[in-house]
Amino acid sequence: MPAAPRGERLQALALVQIVEFGALRRRHGPDVADALVLEAAERIAAALPDATVAAIGRNLIELGLVAADIAELEDRLAPLRTPFDSGTIGRSCRLTLTLGVAAAPLSSADAVELVEAAERALAAARRGKPEVMPAPEIILHATDESVLRDELRQAIVRDELFVQYQPKLHLRRRAITSVEALIRWTHPRRGLVLPSDFIPAAERSGEIGPMTLWTLRRVIADQRVLARNGHELPIFINIAGVLLSDSDFVDAAAALIEASGASIGFEITETSVIREPEAAIRNLQRLADLGVAITIDDYGAGLSSLAYLKQLPASELKIDKLFVTQLSSSHRDPLIVRSTIDLAHALEMEVVAEGVETSTSLALLSVMGCDLVQGFLISRPVALETLLVYLREERYNSLFNEARSPLDRLAAVRAQA
Ligand code: C2E
Ligand code: MG
Ligand code: MG
């Protein structure tokens, strides 16, 4: 579906039901129940004169309308959220409506998709508490770029983005030596949205630059909090491929890093360099000269190219979690991981394994000479306050100290050998 032009109006479709209709029908009979649906439809039509309103089922009203944007749509639907006295039955009966709403830009709106999305929204609304009027749930077309772009821009302004931190544990030093910043979005209606659901759209729409600079500022401020608490730790942020050859972004990021003196690392993927290798490598070198540590993320997931790897001023190679999570169950992956570790060491890089979830993986990685580990076993991505507690209490020590620690068992085996 092509991206809709900016500022395009929205086609909205709402499916409306009367709450507790079954009980009303039993108490007052089918004729009165039918009259209630018609009454509700008339009421909706009166509240929204330019909308098309039709009673399409025993307890189902369909409502179509066009709105300038989501905010206007919500404003216009707001009156339907207030319960009202039924004229059919009288003041003794208050009717409450529940709504499932879907919207899409006018040019890309597809009737079937809208109906399906509105049905899903209605089902979700009905699952809410019966005594609470469910808020209309807006389901936007997932591939709609213009809506997402507007929402993303607002997300930055409205402070809906936040960062979680995941520590990287250095196995030989037995210490957390850096952390990775991972962005999240508290969407006003969809709730928590993870980066895989919005970073690709942010990349295509151009919002990724401002968003990454927002992250960088946040990280610089949080790093000061860590330092005040005695933890001098480099923080790595993920950098989308498109930004590596974007000189405006690189200028702005370099200026922020230089002015703050922050200790920042960039996690990039090998494929991001392949797009525009010359510009990307030039920019990476410039950042590396400023002291920015470069990590090659998701190694093994894309088109691995040793030729490019050698040209990059990277100091760290991160093995994709796909290989790590299957380490103990697959026959092939241990070989890939082991040869990757050897290759990285030959290129004078340290190796991080991401996705370390089990002590078996941890033990294997340790034997293979992996330098750093990151994953749910060490810590999930957490808020800054939780990270501070984790670091203060040195919770990672349990991985080394437990009597039956996999690392100690291995050390014992090695010592005997
Ligand atoms: P990534 O940089 O490879 O980050 C690792 C992902 O694995 C994170 O997912 C993390 O929460 C998850 N993870 C960590 N430990 C484990 C584990 O033990 N098991 C499993 N199964 N998963 C684990 P998340 O936070 O959803 O991020 C996904 C991707 O989104 C990241 O992959 C990164 O490419 C991208 N991303 C995150 N934040 C940003 C950002 O600020 N900017 C950009 N451009 N991309 C970002
Ligand atoms: Mg990463
Ligand atoms: Mg990764």
XYZ file of C-alpha atoms and ligand atoms in Angstrom:
465
model
C 0.000 0.000 0.000
C 1.489 3.393 -0.977
C 2.199 5.892 1.788
C -0.569 8.463 2.109
C 0.415 12.098 1.657
C 0.935 14.043 4.863
C -2.092 15.631 6.447
C -4.496 13.337 4.632
C -7.892 12.927 6.243
C -8.918 9.711 7.909
C -11.731 7.385 6.962
C -13.109 5.937 10.165
C -15.460 3.048 10.689
C -17.064 2.349 14.043
C -19.086 -0.678 15.087
C -21.371 0.204 17.962
C -23.228 -2.079 20.330
C -25.515 -1.518 23.289
C -23.919 -2.891 26.442
C -25.830 -5.725 28.175
C -28.242 -5.928 25.267
C -29.113 -9.560 26.005
C -30.377 -8.697 29.473
C -32.396 -5.744 28.147
C -33.939 -7.966 25.496
C -34.924 -10.577 28.053
C -36.409 -7.988 30.398
C -38.301 -5.883 27.825
C -38.876 -8.277 24.922
C -37.529 -8.401 21.344
C -39.637 -5.538 19.949
C -38.470 -3.083 22.571
C -34.895 -4.316 22.074
C -35.111 -3.644 18.335
C -36.529 -0.203 19.059
C -33.600 0.482 21.405
C -31.110 -0.229 18.594
C -32.965 2.125 16.258
C -33.111 4.739 18.982
C -29.342 4.451 19.535
C -28.718 4.731 15.775
C -30.875 7.868 15.584
C -29.084 9.357 18.521
C -25.698 8.705 16.885
C -26.905 10.223 13.615
C -28.075 13.326 15.498
C -24.732 13.667 17.284
C -22.738 13.189 14.058
C -24.837 14.700 11.250
C -22.233 14.089 8.518
C -21.715 10.435 9.426
C -23.405 7.501 7.706
C -25.230 5.471 10.327
C -27.006 2.161 9.816
C -28.400 -0.468 12.165
C -26.951 -3.591 10.544
C -27.780 -6.298 13.052
C -29.799 -7.209 16.103
C -27.382 -5.218 18.260
C -24.977 -3.678 15.808
C -24.781 -0.185 14.386
C -22.265 0.766 11.739
C -20.995 4.283 11.596
C -18.760 5.769 8.922
C -17.181 9.196 9.100
C -14.246 11.239 7.885
C -12.053 13.187 10.295
C -9.018 15.451 9.891
C -6.899 13.398 12.265
C -7.051 11.025 15.222
C -7.574 13.798 17.759
C -10.580 15.133 15.856
C -11.956 11.624 15.427
C -11.777 10.992 19.157
C -13.381 14.367 19.940
C -16.264 13.615 17.635
C -16.831 10.144 19.027
C -16.588 11.346 22.627
C -20.349 12.108 23.033
C -21.113 8.452 22.289
C -19.177 7.471 25.389
C -21.697 9.085 27.737
C -24.585 6.808 28.809
C -28.021 8.217 27.976
C -31.624 7.697 29.093
C -33.680 5.680 26.676
C -36.695 7.483 25.265
C -38.197 4.121 24.346
C -38.241 2.716 27.841
C -37.999 5.879 29.897
C -35.665 7.225 32.546
C -35.416 3.895 34.307
C -33.172 2.591 31.512
C -29.753 4.064 30.864
C -28.091 2.857 27.699
C -24.329 2.535 27.385
C -22.641 2.044 24.050
C -19.480 0.163 23.310
C -17.434 1.028 20.246
C -14.862 -0.630 18.060
C -13.214 1.951 15.866
C -10.822 1.573 12.956
C -9.341 4.337 10.877
C -7.136 4.635 7.820
C -6.093 7.502 5.533
C -8.787 8.222 2.980
C -6.787 7.180 -0.093
C -5.612 3.879 1.337
C -8.727 2.883 3.287
C -9.896 -0.577 2.356
C -13.493 -1.376 3.322
C -12.867 -5.024 4.197
C -9.762 -4.220 6.216
C -11.574 -1.460 8.069
C -14.473 -3.759 8.964
C -12.106 -6.478 10.153
C -10.097 -3.998 12.211
C -13.267 -2.498 13.693
C -14.493 -5.999 14.603
C -11.228 -6.705 16.390
C -11.472 -3.373 18.200
C -15.046 -4.110 19.234
C -14.106 -7.557 20.535
C -11.287 -5.958 22.552
C -13.652 -3.285 23.912
C -16.178 -5.947 24.966
C -13.521 -7.742 26.976
C -13.207 -4.651 29.211
C -15.032 -4.367 32.531
C -18.801 -4.158 31.945
C -19.299 -1.325 34.438
C -16.643 0.789 32.755
C -17.468 2.321 29.434
C -14.688 1.040 27.158
C -12.782 3.780 25.420
C -12.998 3.637 21.651
C -10.048 1.693 20.411
C -8.461 3.062 17.309
C -6.827 0.492 15.110
C -4.865 2.115 12.401
C -3.683 0.443 9.306
C -0.418 -1.146 10.308
C 1.336 -0.245 7.103
C 0.112 3.287 7.020
C 3.189 5.418 6.970
C 1.670 8.865 7.275
C -0.291 8.083 10.429
C 2.640 6.343 12.043
C 4.957 9.175 11.063
C 2.654 11.757 12.645
C 2.290 9.603 15.728
C 6.044 9.106 15.991
C 6.682 12.820 15.722
C 4.129 13.417 18.470
C 5.686 10.631 20.532
C 8.893 12.654 20.808
C 7.062 15.902 21.630
C 4.685 14.250 24.101
C 7.447 12.376 25.867
C 5.976 8.970 25.073
C 9.358 7.381 24.350
C 11.527 5.904 27.052
C 14.750 3.990 27.288
C 15.561 0.757 29.079
C 19.067 -0.425 29.801
C 20.524 -3.903 29.522
C 23.943 -4.553 31.072
C 26.781 -6.367 29.318
C 28.761 -8.593 31.657
C 32.495 -9.018 31.081
C 33.308 -12.628 31.914
C 36.996 -12.341 32.749
C 36.665 -9.046 34.605
C 33.533 -10.305 36.371
C 32.013 -6.858 36.026
C 29.428 -4.954 34.087
C 31.564 -2.948 31.691
C 28.908 -1.291 29.530
C 25.151 -1.110 28.975
C 22.932 -1.035 25.904
C 20.097 1.459 25.592
C 16.902 0.055 24.061
C 14.079 2.383 23.105
C 10.386 1.783 23.870
C 7.207 3.685 23.115
C 4.189 4.021 25.388
C 1.541 4.549 22.731
C -1.503 6.432 24.052
C -3.886 3.676 22.925
C -1.842 0.653 21.969
C 0.185 0.640 25.163
C 3.779 -0.551 25.105
C 5.176 -0.761 21.579
C 8.538 -2.483 21.092
C 11.115 -1.130 18.637
C 10.621 -3.879 16.052
C 7.115 -2.450 15.521
C 8.156 1.142 14.900
C 11.859 1.432 14.045
C 11.406 0.224 10.422
C 8.638 2.806 9.857
C 10.725 5.471 11.595
C 13.578 4.640 9.216
C 11.387 4.954 6.137
C 9.648 8.128 7.275
C 12.756 10.013 8.327
C 11.740 10.222 11.983
C 14.616 7.939 12.960
C 17.128 10.825 12.988
C 15.289 13.027 15.536
C 14.355 9.901 17.512
C 17.947 8.699 17.758
C 19.143 12.178 18.770
C 16.436 12.169 21.452
C 17.780 8.807 22.644
C 21.334 10.122 22.638
C 20.356 13.121 24.797
C 18.468 10.859 27.201
C 21.427 8.492 27.422
C 23.893 11.342 28.046
C 21.695 12.587 30.928
C 21.272 9.073 32.353
C 24.998 8.413 32.118
C 25.558 11.388 34.428
C 23.153 9.836 36.948
C 25.097 6.565 36.754
C 28.384 8.417 37.230
C 27.036 10.297 40.268
C 26.262 6.884 41.747
C 29.786 5.655 41.151
C 29.232 3.773 37.894
C 31.336 5.060 35.013
C 29.894 2.995 32.181
C 29.899 3.474 28.422
C 26.362 3.353 27.032
C 25.724 1.873 23.602
C 22.865 3.032 21.438
C 21.530 1.314 18.337
C 22.009 3.239 15.121
C 19.822 2.486 12.107
C 21.645 1.902 8.830
C 20.155 4.934 7.076
C 21.781 7.244 9.626
C 25.334 6.092 8.993
C 25.482 7.887 5.673
C 23.377 10.855 6.851
C 25.895 13.612 7.473
C 23.346 15.870 9.241
C 22.716 13.146 11.788
C 26.400 12.340 12.213
C 27.240 16.069 12.663
C 24.504 16.465 15.287
C 25.445 13.264 17.138
C 29.153 14.123 17.086
C 28.409 17.621 18.431
C 26.300 16.215 21.300
C 28.949 13.660 22.217
C 31.811 16.140 22.018
C 30.030 18.837 24.009
C 29.016 16.417 26.773
C 32.192 14.359 26.925
C 29.908 11.313 27.277
C 31.251 7.806 26.776
C 29.022 6.504 23.993
C 29.081 3.426 21.809
C 27.163 2.861 18.574
C 25.720 -0.529 17.700
C 25.446 -0.904 13.940
C 24.695 -3.864 11.711
C 26.930 -5.090 8.934
C 24.149 -4.648 6.378
C 23.801 -0.978 7.290
C 27.311 -0.375 5.996
C 26.705 -2.241 2.757
C 24.152 0.387 1.576
C 26.583 3.259 1.134
C 29.904 1.850 2.249
C 32.140 4.823 1.544
C 30.078 7.414 3.382
C 29.292 4.993 6.214
C 32.903 4.010 6.778
C 34.042 7.644 6.616
C 31.436 8.641 9.212
C 32.225 5.692 11.446
C 35.906 6.578 11.371
C 35.071 10.154 12.297
C 32.993 8.942 15.256
C 35.637 6.419 16.287
C 38.215 9.245 16.268
C 35.950 11.069 18.718
C 36.130 8.068 21.025
C 32.815 6.447 20.072
C 33.107 2.670 20.444
C 31.624 0.778 17.505
C 29.915 -2.585 17.912
C 28.786 -4.758 15.028
C 25.349 -5.934 16.149
C 23.391 -9.020 15.060
C 26.474 -10.628 13.553
C 25.541 -13.692 11.563
C 21.938 -12.617 10.950
C 22.672 -10.758 7.740
C 25.092 -10.949 4.902
C 28.310 -11.442 6.740
C 31.170 -9.970 4.850
C 34.636 -10.231 6.225
C 35.836 -7.650 3.710
C 33.598 -4.980 5.219
C 34.283 -6.057 8.759
C 37.975 -5.447 8.308
C 37.357 -1.898 7.100
C 35.203 -0.932 10.054
C 36.718 0.756 13.082
C 34.787 -1.631 15.311
C 36.053 -2.812 18.670
C 33.230 -5.224 19.483
C 31.362 -7.930 17.592
C 27.998 -9.026 18.887
C 26.811 -12.481 17.909
C 23.140 -12.536 16.974
C 20.880 -14.065 19.589
C 19.555 -16.530 17.031
C 22.785 -18.533 17.382
C 23.097 -18.018 21.109
C 19.606 -19.108 22.138
C 20.049 -22.359 20.234
C 23.576 -22.944 21.425
C 22.842 -25.918 23.600
C 20.247 -27.519 21.325
C 21.803 -27.273 17.892
C 24.804 -29.085 16.490
C 25.699 -26.423 13.961
C 25.452 -23.247 16.000
C 28.280 -24.009 18.442
C 30.628 -24.239 15.465
C 29.443 -20.908 14.056
C 29.783 -19.238 17.439
C 33.205 -20.663 18.088
C 34.579 -19.664 14.662
C 33.040 -16.188 15.037
C 34.794 -15.715 18.352
C 38.108 -16.769 16.810
C 37.572 -14.495 13.803
C 36.741 -11.496 15.980
C 39.754 -12.082 18.182
C 41.955 -12.308 15.079
C 40.556 -8.887 14.075
C 41.309 -7.633 17.605
C 37.695 -7.250 18.569
C 35.975 -8.358 21.744
C 32.977 -10.638 21.365
C 29.587 -10.131 22.981
C 26.975 -12.873 22.930
C 23.417 -11.506 23.072
C 20.357 -13.525 24.041
C 22.065 -15.461 26.842
C 19.091 -17.007 28.598
C 20.414 -20.171 30.233
C 23.356 -21.117 32.385
C 24.194 -23.826 29.850
C 24.701 -21.189 27.139
C 26.705 -19.088 29.550
C 28.970 -22.004 30.392
C 29.506 -22.910 26.723
C 30.252 -19.307 25.763
C 32.725 -19.007 28.579
C 34.587 -22.125 27.429
C 34.618 -20.813 23.866
C 36.410 -17.670 25.002
C 33.518 -15.242 24.571
C 34.416 -11.931 26.257
C 31.050 -10.467 27.204
C 27.527 -11.786 27.689
C 24.177 -10.049 27.552
C 20.715 -11.518 27.952
C 17.805 -12.320 30.227
C 19.995 -14.580 32.401
C 22.187 -11.603 33.300
C 19.399 -8.999 33.303
C 16.399 -8.043 31.242
C 16.372 -4.519 29.827
C 15.348 -2.359 32.824
C 14.639 1.225 33.817
C 17.577 3.349 34.964
C 16.483 3.145 38.625
C 16.430 -0.666 38.480
C 19.823 -0.706 36.782
C 21.223 1.415 39.625
C 19.983 -1.131 42.183
C 21.347 -4.012 40.086
C 24.773 -2.376 39.883
C 24.835 -1.334 43.542
C 23.957 -4.829 44.720
C 26.256 -6.407 42.121
C 23.518 -8.910 41.382
C 25.525 -10.418 38.519
C 27.891 -11.845 41.130
C 25.410 -14.639 41.770
C 26.357 -16.018 38.346
C 29.903 -16.514 39.627
C 29.276 -17.120 43.313
C 26.529 -19.715 43.370
C 27.824 -22.996 44.728
C 26.611 -24.750 41.612
C 27.573 -21.930 39.298
C 28.117 -23.179 35.736
C 31.212 -21.014 35.495
C 32.748 -22.469 38.638
C 31.973 -25.991 37.539
C 33.744 -25.307 34.265
C 36.680 -23.719 36.022
C 36.957 -26.853 38.107
C 36.842 -29.080 35.038
C 39.493 -26.952 33.358
C 41.728 -27.012 36.411
C 41.590 -30.821 36.487
C 42.356 -31.094 32.789
P 19.242 -5.465 19.246
O 20.033 -4.210 19.295
O 19.901 -6.665 18.673
O 18.744 -5.692 20.733
C 18.581 -6.943 21.328
C 17.143 -7.293 21.511
O 17.082 -8.561 22.164
C 16.357 -6.349 22.396
O 15.033 -6.343 21.911
C 16.409 -7.029 23.749
O 15.352 -6.665 24.603
C 16.312 -8.474 23.336
N 16.935 -9.368 24.311
C 17.841 -9.089 25.263
N 18.185 -10.196 25.941
C 17.492 -11.211 25.412
C 17.411 -12.628 25.697
O 18.086 -13.159 26.564
N 16.566 -13.348 24.919
C 15.824 -12.790 23.932
N 15.017 -13.579 23.235
N 15.867 -11.467 23.640
C 16.701 -10.694 24.367
P 14.252 -5.006 21.703
O 14.520 -4.084 22.841
O 12.848 -5.367 21.383
O 14.959 -4.384 20.446
C 14.883 -4.986 19.197
C 15.737 -4.265 18.197
O 15.264 -2.948 17.971
C 17.162 -4.086 18.671
O 17.895 -5.252 18.436
C 17.623 -2.927 17.806
O 18.007 -3.357 16.534
C 16.351 -2.120 17.664
N 16.412 -0.974 18.566
C 16.198 -0.895 19.889
N 16.365 0.367 20.337
C 16.714 1.096 19.259
C 17.042 2.480 19.054
O 17.090 3.301 19.969
N 17.341 2.854 17.767
C 17.366 1.960 16.737
N 17.681 2.406 15.515
N 17.065 0.680 16.887
C 16.747 0.242 18.133
Mg 21.844 -3.718 19.793
Mg 21.322 -7.641 18.309
